[in-house]
Amino acid sequence: METTSFSPAPVAPRRHHVWSRPTGDTADPWAWLAEKTDPETIAYLTAENDYAAAWFAPHEDLVEQLFGEIRSRIQETDESVPVRHGGWWYASRTIEGSNYAVRCRGTTRETATEHVLIDENIEAVGHDFFELGGFEVSPDGHLLAWSSDTGGGEEYDLRIRDLRSGADRDDLITRVYYGLAWSADNASVFYTVPDDAMRPFQVWRHLLGTAQADDTLVYQEDDERFALTVDGSRDERWIVIGVGSRTTNEMFVIPTTDPGQPPRSVLGRRDGVEYQVEPWGDVFVIVNNAHGSEDFQISTVPTTGGAEPPTTLVEHVPGRRINSADAFAGQLVIGEWCDGQPRLRVLFTDGTERIIDTGSEPSDVELDANPEYDTTTLRFTYQSLTTPLTVFEEDVATGQRTMLKRTPVPGVDLSKYSSRREWAVAPDGTKVPLDIVHHVGTAENGTAPTVLYGYGSYEASVPPWFSAARLSLLDRGWVFALAHPRGGGEMGRRWYLDGKLLAKRNTFTDFIACAQHLVASGVSGPVAIRGGSAGGLLVGASVNMRPDLFAAVVAEVPFVDVVSSMSDPSLPLTVGEWEEWGDPRAEPYASYMLGYSPYDQVKPGVEYPPMYVSAGLNDPRVLFHEPAKWVARLRAEATIAGPLVLRTEMGAGHGGPSGRYDAWRDEARVLAFLLASSSDDQ
């Protein structure tokens, strides 16, 4: 039960339901919450939202104060750095008081915001949620293919806008997914369509001026492990179709000048071989893991096809994980992780290379928008826990660098914050990277409250990022720490393999080791933990394993009903996820996954820390019932030392509210929860 001072918590009724599993029959009295159309489901979620509002009511002044602090650190009327593509310069701008961006272009850098292409604020009128999906200008610059989602379920409507008149054409293609590409003659658009499980499984071609019913199916993938992508190459010569599972890829190409040509496979499909294709002149650059290249190599094959084997361009180096290769006329830019740090390496056509220097502070470096193929300059972004997002332009040959823009943080002295990397030691002796930031005035004497963030799945590397909102905690004497547990990709492919399938528990014990390190080293006093989606699984499993260790938990759209969801192939994403988690319909995965599933492993009678849980009613990735069921079980079976709050966005999906002011207020609630939960007055 939950201890609270203001009102009884909602109670989700129990209904008889039994799962038949390899581990034995399992009662699940809250399985009915998966029925979105059941009036009692909505009634329960509404009751939880009312309860959350009642809990936040006495903290509303704090929420408003934090919201005001966040807003004060953001330059609300602002412009992006213009980017040249074709004969135009493209930019976006934001306006104080408006939730969304305005996307523009002009004929010069100085006039880049002169012509409005899409005003997202106008398109969002009448909708509680709005998200712009695809945004692709035709090769001749006269047309814009754009898509939007107004429910949060990641199903988009695709439209074609005539940029000369500003009006949308009659073309309307409904229920498309991510990815758009134009043919060279500006007459056709390629797009993807999801199946009922929200797996993009088809690529279609739409001829402008015709009905969607007349569109041409270009490719269909029937193997449910695989999902599709479609994109146009930077040199505008190829439509590239990607077919990928968690362990295998196949890539197809179609000439943009002959869009009706059937897609041609570049290297075929071999189980366990992953590869990506990037056109580079007369060759395709292939980032791949063939022939035991665990951390990937780069090869080339002629664009004309043929049976000759690929030629090695960049050798495999263990521990240096190559993630991407972006081709330009005179250079190839390689994105990689080395020693737990992202970096960019420029490889020239003469075989020489240069690493872009970003210093020693834990940081993130990524390619920015670089749409022009024939260029001698390179744009990239840099940020760290203490440095806002910064756009640089660098001459690729000389290395001469120009800072084009640093995101303004009004009223903030950034020299007052300090960050560094430390290493925690996991139970098996593995050293786990841990990035730390705090105010320079915060004493490291074991008293500072800390929030520890983590993810640790899908080989997703989480680099340090700057947050204007986070400063509200740092200014109050808090420490923020970013863990890099196994299951992510920060230390190479082996780091990922040692944190998935039957090694998944390493992710949780690594995270717990990071929390213990913070306390033992004197950096931290009480440790709160935060994670979202698969990071929600991380914090849910960790708090089950060590409920005594953590001061508070923030679980955002958490993936917590692991066994039930992964046992149901009709649910979105399940089949494709078996290569990440395992299939619990058979051993040994049935027992192993049951052993860490946060929902199944709630410990009756054990005292849990205060918890704030979020969900999205239209979320297609982590269905809303997972966090709802978890909270219902925690309320019924555990003891909560403080608040247990569930807040469901009734008109949004996986990413929460879409408007920037709503998102800032949402973050203010999270920060208020952490601050209030760390005090005696809850």
mmCIF file of C-alpha atoms in Angstrom, residues 345-589:
data_model
loop_
_atom_site.group_PDB
_atom_site.id
_atom_site.type_symbol
_atom_site.label_atom_id
_atom_site.label_comp_id
_atom_site.label_asym_id
_atom_site.label_seq_id
_atom_site.Cartn_x
_atom_site.Cartn_y
_atom_site.Cartn_z
ATOM 1 C CA ARG A 345 36.899 10.733 -38.449
ATOM 2 C CA VAL A 346 37.397 12.240 -41.915
ATOM 3 C CA LEU A 347 38.809 9.888 -44.555
ATOM 4 C CA PHE A 348 39.976 11.529 -47.790
ATOM 5 C CA THR A 349 40.000 9.998 -51.269
ATOM 6 C CA ASP A 350 43.826 9.839 -51.164
ATOM 7 C CA GLY A 351 43.702 7.559 -48.102
ATOM 8 C CA THR A 352 44.737 10.146 -45.506
ATOM 9 C CA GLU A 353 42.507 10.812 -42.523
ATOM 10 C CA ARG A 354 41.942 13.231 -39.637
ATOM 11 C CA ILE A 355 39.992 12.937 -36.389
ATOM 12 C CA ILE A 356 37.914 15.985 -35.463
ATOM 13 C CA ASP A 357 39.242 17.123 -32.107
ATOM 14 C CA THR A 358 36.586 17.770 -29.442
ATOM 15 C CA GLY A 359 38.736 17.758 -26.299
ATOM 16 C CA SER A 360 38.695 15.425 -23.315
ATOM 17 C CA GLU A 361 35.450 16.331 -21.535
ATOM 18 C CA PRO A 362 32.712 13.672 -21.856
ATOM 19 C CA SER A 363 30.695 15.011 -24.756
ATOM 20 C CA ASP A 364 28.701 14.348 -27.892
ATOM 21 C CA VAL A 365 29.740 15.132 -31.459
ATOM 22 C CA GLU A 366 27.466 14.470 -34.434
ATOM 23 C CA LEU A 367 27.191 15.485 -38.058
ATOM 24 C CA ASP A 368 24.797 18.362 -38.513
ATOM 25 C CA ALA A 369 22.755 18.932 -41.680
ATOM 26 C CA ASN A 370 25.151 18.543 -44.612
ATOM 27 C CA PRO A 371 22.849 18.046 -47.622
ATOM 28 C CA GLU A 372 25.365 19.121 -50.293
ATOM 29 C CA TYR A 373 27.433 16.292 -51.771
ATOM 30 C CA ASP A 374 30.077 18.479 -53.391
ATOM 31 C CA THR A 375 31.494 20.471 -50.467
ATOM 32 C CA THR A 376 34.823 21.191 -48.805
ATOM 33 C CA THR A 377 33.326 22.176 -45.452
ATOM 34 C CA LEU A 378 31.718 20.018 -42.816
ATOM 35 C CA ARG A 379 29.143 20.986 -40.225
ATOM 36 C CA PHE A 380 28.918 19.195 -36.925
ATOM 37 C CA THR A 381 27.378 19.741 -33.515
ATOM 38 C CA TYR A 382 29.052 19.501 -30.141
ATOM 39 C CA GLN A 383 27.574 19.477 -26.655
ATOM 40 C CA SER A 384 28.459 18.241 -23.214
ATOM 41 C CA LEU A 385 26.979 18.230 -19.743
ATOM 42 C CA THR A 386 28.281 21.800 -19.337
ATOM 43 C CA THR A 387 28.235 23.122 -22.935
ATOM 44 C CA PRO A 388 25.020 23.872 -24.869
ATOM 45 C CA LEU A 389 24.509 22.496 -28.350
ATOM 46 C CA THR A 390 27.022 24.241 -30.609
ATOM 47 C CA VAL A 391 27.171 24.203 -34.419
ATOM 48 C CA PHE A 392 30.637 24.279 -35.969
ATOM 49 C CA GLU A 393 31.740 24.454 -39.583
ATOM 50 C CA GLU A 394 35.168 23.102 -40.408
ATOM 51 C CA ASP A 395 37.270 23.159 -43.539
ATOM 52 C CA VAL A 396 37.897 19.457 -44.092
ATOM 53 C CA ALA A 397 41.382 19.965 -45.537
ATOM 54 C CA THR A 398 42.851 22.617 -43.223
ATOM 55 C CA GLY A 399 40.857 21.926 -40.076
ATOM 56 C CA GLN A 400 40.043 25.618 -39.715
ATOM 57 C CA ARG A 401 36.947 25.764 -37.544
ATOM 58 C CA THR A 402 34.218 28.393 -37.204
ATOM 59 C CA MET A 403 31.573 28.394 -34.510
ATOM 60 C CA LEU A 404 28.318 29.231 -36.287
ATOM 61 C CA LYS A 405 26.063 29.176 -33.245
ATOM 62 C CA ARG A 406 25.919 28.159 -29.612
ATOM 63 C CA THR A 407 22.418 27.681 -28.250
ATOM 64 C CA PRO A 408 21.817 30.686 -25.990
ATOM 65 C CA VAL A 409 21.239 30.037 -22.273
ATOM 66 C CA PRO A 410 20.144 33.462 -21.000
ATOM 67 C CA GLY A 411 21.161 34.417 -17.491
ATOM 68 C CA VAL A 412 23.419 31.398 -16.932
ATOM 69 C CA ASP A 413 27.122 31.422 -16.072
ATOM 70 C CA LEU A 414 28.219 28.092 -17.524
ATOM 71 C CA SER A 415 31.572 28.276 -15.742
ATOM 72 C CA LYS A 416 29.722 27.402 -12.528
ATOM 73 C CA TYR A 417 29.295 23.787 -13.608
ATOM 74 C CA SER A 418 31.849 21.002 -13.793
ATOM 75 C CA SER A 419 31.711 17.554 -15.393
ATOM 76 C CA ARG A 420 33.974 14.534 -15.550
ATOM 77 C CA ARG A 421 34.025 10.793 -16.206
ATOM 78 C CA GLU A 422 34.486 8.130 -13.563
ATOM 79 C CA TRP A 423 34.316 4.341 -13.712
ATOM 80 C CA ALA A 424 32.175 2.114 -11.527
ATOM 81 C CA VAL A 425 33.056 -1.552 -11.040
ATOM 82 C CA ALA A 426 30.357 -4.145 -11.738
ATOM 83 C CA PRO A 427 30.088 -7.355 -9.672
ATOM 84 C CA ASP A 428 32.024 -9.293 -12.351
ATOM 85 C CA GLY A 429 34.836 -6.720 -12.342
ATOM 86 C CA THR A 430 33.788 -4.878 -15.506
ATOM 87 C CA LYS A 431 34.459 -1.131 -15.443
ATOM 88 C CA VAL A 432 31.354 0.878 -16.322
ATOM 89 C CA PRO A 433 31.609 4.493 -17.644
ATOM 90 C CA LEU A 434 29.808 7.090 -15.539
ATOM 91 C CA ASP A 435 29.577 10.784 -16.438
ATOM 92 C CA ILE A 436 28.981 13.286 -13.634
ATOM 93 C CA VAL A 437 28.028 16.982 -13.556
ATOM 94 C CA HIS A 438 27.382 19.327 -10.638
ATOM 95 C CA HIS A 439 27.605 22.944 -9.573
ATOM 96 C CA VAL A 440 31.171 23.878 -8.614
ATOM 97 C CA GLY A 441 29.873 24.917 -5.202
ATOM 98 C CA THR A 442 28.398 21.503 -4.423
ATOM 99 C CA ALA A 443 30.495 19.739 -1.794
ATOM 100 C CA GLU A 444 31.391 16.118 -2.465
ATOM 101 C CA ASN A 445 30.991 14.972 1.113
ATOM 102 C CA GLY A 446 28.362 12.289 0.668
ATOM 103 C CA THR A 447 25.369 14.546 1.215
ATOM 104 C CA ALA A 448 24.389 15.802 -2.267
ATOM 105 C CA PRO A 449 21.196 14.256 -3.659
ATOM 106 C CA THR A 450 21.771 12.719 -7.075
ATOM 107 C CA VAL A 451 19.694 11.611 -10.041
ATOM 108 C CA LEU A 452 21.227 8.737 -11.996
ATOM 109 C CA TYR A 453 20.021 8.310 -15.582
ATOM 110 C CA GLY A 454 20.442 5.279 -17.814
ATOM 111 C CA TYR A 455 19.169 3.345 -20.827
ATOM 112 C CA GLY A 456 21.314 0.321 -21.728
ATOM 113 C CA SER A 457 19.485 -1.476 -24.572
ATOM 114 C CA TYR A 458 19.423 -1.905 -28.369
ATOM 115 C CA GLU A 459 23.133 -0.969 -28.640
ATOM 116 C CA ALA A 460 21.949 2.615 -28.238
ATOM 117 C CA SER A 461 24.850 4.758 -27.103
ATOM 118 C CA VAL A 462 23.728 7.668 -24.925
ATOM 119 C CA PRO A 463 26.266 10.501 -25.123
ATOM 120 C CA PRO A 464 26.260 13.341 -22.588
ATOM 121 C CA TRP A 465 23.821 16.100 -23.488
ATOM 122 C CA PHE A 466 23.219 19.608 -22.233
ATOM 123 C CA SER A 467 19.924 20.371 -20.499
ATOM 124 C CA ALA A 468 18.754 23.836 -19.517
ATOM 125 C CA ALA A 469 16.142 22.212 -17.275
ATOM 126 C CA ARG A 470 18.745 20.124 -15.439
ATOM 127 C CA LEU A 471 20.358 23.309 -14.128
ATOM 128 C CA SER A 472 17.411 23.711 -11.742
ATOM 129 C CA LEU A 473 18.626 20.624 -9.914
ATOM 130 C CA LEU A 474 22.314 21.500 -10.110
ATOM 131 C CA ASP A 475 21.654 24.983 -8.736
ATOM 132 C CA ARG A 476 19.933 23.370 -5.748
ATOM 133 C CA GLY A 477 22.955 21.254 -4.900
ATOM 134 C CA TRP A 478 22.048 18.130 -6.830
ATOM 135 C CA VAL A 479 24.390 15.953 -8.873
ATOM 136 C CA PHE A 480 23.393 14.468 -12.238
ATOM 137 C CA ALA A 481 25.051 11.242 -13.347
ATOM 138 C CA LEU A 482 24.763 9.413 -16.663
ATOM 139 C CA ALA A 483 25.439 5.673 -16.532
ATOM 140 C CA HIS A 484 26.571 3.687 -19.582
ATOM 141 C CA PRO A 485 25.655 0.101 -18.658
ATOM 142 C CA ARG A 486 26.139 -2.924 -20.867
ATOM 143 C CA GLY A 487 23.365 -3.339 -23.401
ATOM 144 C CA GLY A 488 24.235 0.036 -24.912
ATOM 145 C CA GLY A 489 26.959 0.490 -27.507
ATOM 146 C CA GLU A 490 29.324 2.934 -25.821
ATOM 147 C CA MET A 491 32.218 0.459 -25.497
ATOM 148 C CA GLY A 492 31.735 -1.462 -28.747
ATOM 149 C CA ARG A 493 29.607 -4.343 -29.983
ATOM 150 C CA ARG A 494 30.780 -6.667 -27.193
ATOM 151 C CA TRP A 495 29.386 -4.144 -24.668
ATOM 152 C CA TYR A 496 26.005 -4.606 -26.310
ATOM 153 C CA LEU A 497 26.175 -8.386 -26.584
ATOM 154 C CA ASP A 498 27.047 -8.664 -22.901
ATOM 155 C CA GLY A 499 23.860 -6.808 -21.993
ATOM 156 C CA LYS A 500 21.155 -8.505 -24.070
ATOM 157 C CA LEU A 501 19.282 -11.815 -24.234
ATOM 158 C CA LEU A 502 20.618 -14.171 -21.527
ATOM 159 C CA ALA A 503 23.128 -11.543 -20.372
ATOM 160 C CA LYS A 504 20.516 -8.829 -19.787
ATOM 161 C CA ARG A 505 20.937 -8.806 -16.010
ATOM 162 C CA ASN A 506 24.366 -7.226 -16.535
ATOM 163 C CA THR A 507 22.563 -4.027 -17.554
ATOM 164 C CA PHE A 508 20.831 -3.829 -14.189
ATOM 165 C CA THR A 509 23.814 -4.815 -12.055
ATOM 166 C CA ASP A 510 25.992 -2.291 -13.943
ATOM 167 C CA PHE A 511 23.449 0.419 -13.162
ATOM 168 C CA ILE A 512 23.276 -0.563 -9.503
ATOM 169 C CA ALA A 513 27.086 -0.551 -9.402
ATOM 170 C CA CYS A 514 27.054 3.034 -10.696
ATOM 171 C CA ALA A 515 24.700 4.082 -7.891
ATOM 172 C CA GLN A 516 26.879 2.336 -5.310
ATOM 173 C CA HIS A 517 29.979 4.017 -6.733
ATOM 174 C CA LEU A 518 28.399 7.453 -6.394
ATOM 175 C CA VAL A 519 27.680 6.822 -2.722
ATOM 176 C CA ALA A 520 30.933 5.052 -1.866
ATOM 177 C CA SER A 521 33.093 7.730 -3.533
ATOM 178 C CA GLY A 522 31.373 10.543 -1.634
ATOM 179 C CA VAL A 523 29.929 12.127 -4.765
ATOM 180 C CA SER A 524 26.392 11.442 -3.686
ATOM 181 C CA GLY A 525 24.059 11.113 -0.801
ATOM 182 C CA PRO A 526 20.614 9.714 -1.693
ATOM 183 C CA VAL A 527 20.390 8.452 -5.288
ATOM 184 C CA ALA A 528 17.227 8.832 -7.361
ATOM 185 C CA ILE A 529 17.052 6.985 -10.678
ATOM 186 C CA ARG A 530 15.436 7.927 -13.968
ATOM 187 C CA GLY A 531 14.888 6.194 -17.286
ATOM 188 C CA GLY A 532 12.400 5.980 -20.135
ATOM 189 C CA SER A 533 11.112 3.182 -22.385
ATOM 190 C CA ALA A 534 13.782 0.457 -22.169
ATOM 191 C CA GLY A 535 15.403 2.768 -19.613
ATOM 192 C CA GLY A 536 12.145 2.398 -17.696
ATOM 193 C CA LEU A 537 12.783 -1.334 -17.669
ATOM 194 C CA LEU A 538 16.259 -0.542 -16.343
ATOM 195 C CA VAL A 539 15.012 1.477 -13.374
ATOM 196 C CA GLY A 540 12.106 -0.921 -12.762
ATOM 197 C CA ALA A 541 14.342 -3.986 -12.635
ATOM 198 C CA SER A 542 16.971 -2.157 -10.566
ATOM 199 C CA VAL A 543 14.503 -0.991 -7.941
ATOM 200 C CA ASN A 544 13.127 -4.529 -7.641
ATOM 201 C CA MET A 545 16.652 -5.816 -7.074
ATOM 202 C CA ARG A 546 17.667 -3.077 -4.621
ATOM 203 C CA PRO A 547 14.616 -1.159 -3.363
ATOM 204 C CA ASP A 548 16.658 -0.078 -0.338
ATOM 205 C CA LEU A 549 19.321 1.670 -2.451
ATOM 206 C CA PHE A 550 17.273 4.316 -4.204
ATOM 207 C CA ALA A 551 15.665 7.481 -2.861
ATOM 208 C CA ALA A 552 13.153 7.911 -5.716
ATOM 209 C CA VAL A 553 12.284 6.510 -9.131
ATOM 210 C CA VAL A 554 11.155 8.269 -12.308
ATOM 211 C CA ALA A 555 10.000 5.740 -14.927
ATOM 212 C CA GLU A 556 8.840 7.348 -18.179
ATOM 213 C CA VAL A 557 6.735 5.166 -20.528
ATOM 214 C CA PRO A 558 8.505 2.172 -18.969
ATOM 215 C CA PHE A 559 8.744 -1.235 -20.650
ATOM 216 C CA VAL A 560 7.938 -3.234 -17.526
ATOM 217 C CA ASP A 561 5.541 -6.062 -18.459
ATOM 218 C CA VAL A 562 8.290 -7.833 -20.355
ATOM 219 C CA VAL A 563 7.118 -11.437 -20.334
ATOM 220 C CA SER A 564 3.478 -10.799 -21.259
ATOM 221 C CA SER A 565 4.313 -8.335 -24.034
ATOM 222 C CA MET A 566 7.084 -10.440 -25.543
ATOM 223 C CA SER A 567 4.827 -13.503 -25.476
ATOM 224 C CA ASP A 568 2.226 -11.853 -27.712
ATOM 225 C CA PRO A 569 3.348 -11.622 -31.369
ATOM 226 C CA SER A 570 0.239 -9.602 -32.239
ATOM 227 C CA LEU A 571 1.484 -6.605 -30.232
ATOM 228 C CA PRO A 572 3.495 -3.863 -31.948
ATOM 229 C CA LEU A 573 7.201 -4.639 -32.345
ATOM 230 C CA THR A 574 7.147 -7.973 -30.456
ATOM 231 C CA VAL A 575 8.436 -10.317 -33.177
ATOM 232 C CA GLY A 576 11.277 -8.007 -34.151
ATOM 233 C CA GLU A 577 12.247 -7.649 -30.499
ATOM 234 C CA TRP A 578 12.849 -11.348 -29.854
ATOM 235 C CA GLU A 579 16.407 -10.913 -31.120
ATOM 236 C CA GLU A 580 16.924 -8.266 -28.423
ATOM 237 C CA TRP A 581 15.222 -9.845 -25.407
ATOM 238 C CA GLY A 582 14.504 -13.453 -26.326
ATOM 239 C CA ASP A 583 11.219 -15.287 -26.821
ATOM 240 C CA PRO A 584 9.684 -16.120 -23.418
ATOM 241 C CA ARG A 585 7.325 -18.669 -24.958
ATOM 242 C CA ALA A 586 10.136 -21.206 -24.557
ATOM 243 C CA GLU A 587 13.028 -21.895 -22.222
ATOM 244 C CA PRO A 588 15.628 -20.747 -21.320
ATOM 245 C CA TYR A 589 14.215 -17.280 -22.009
#
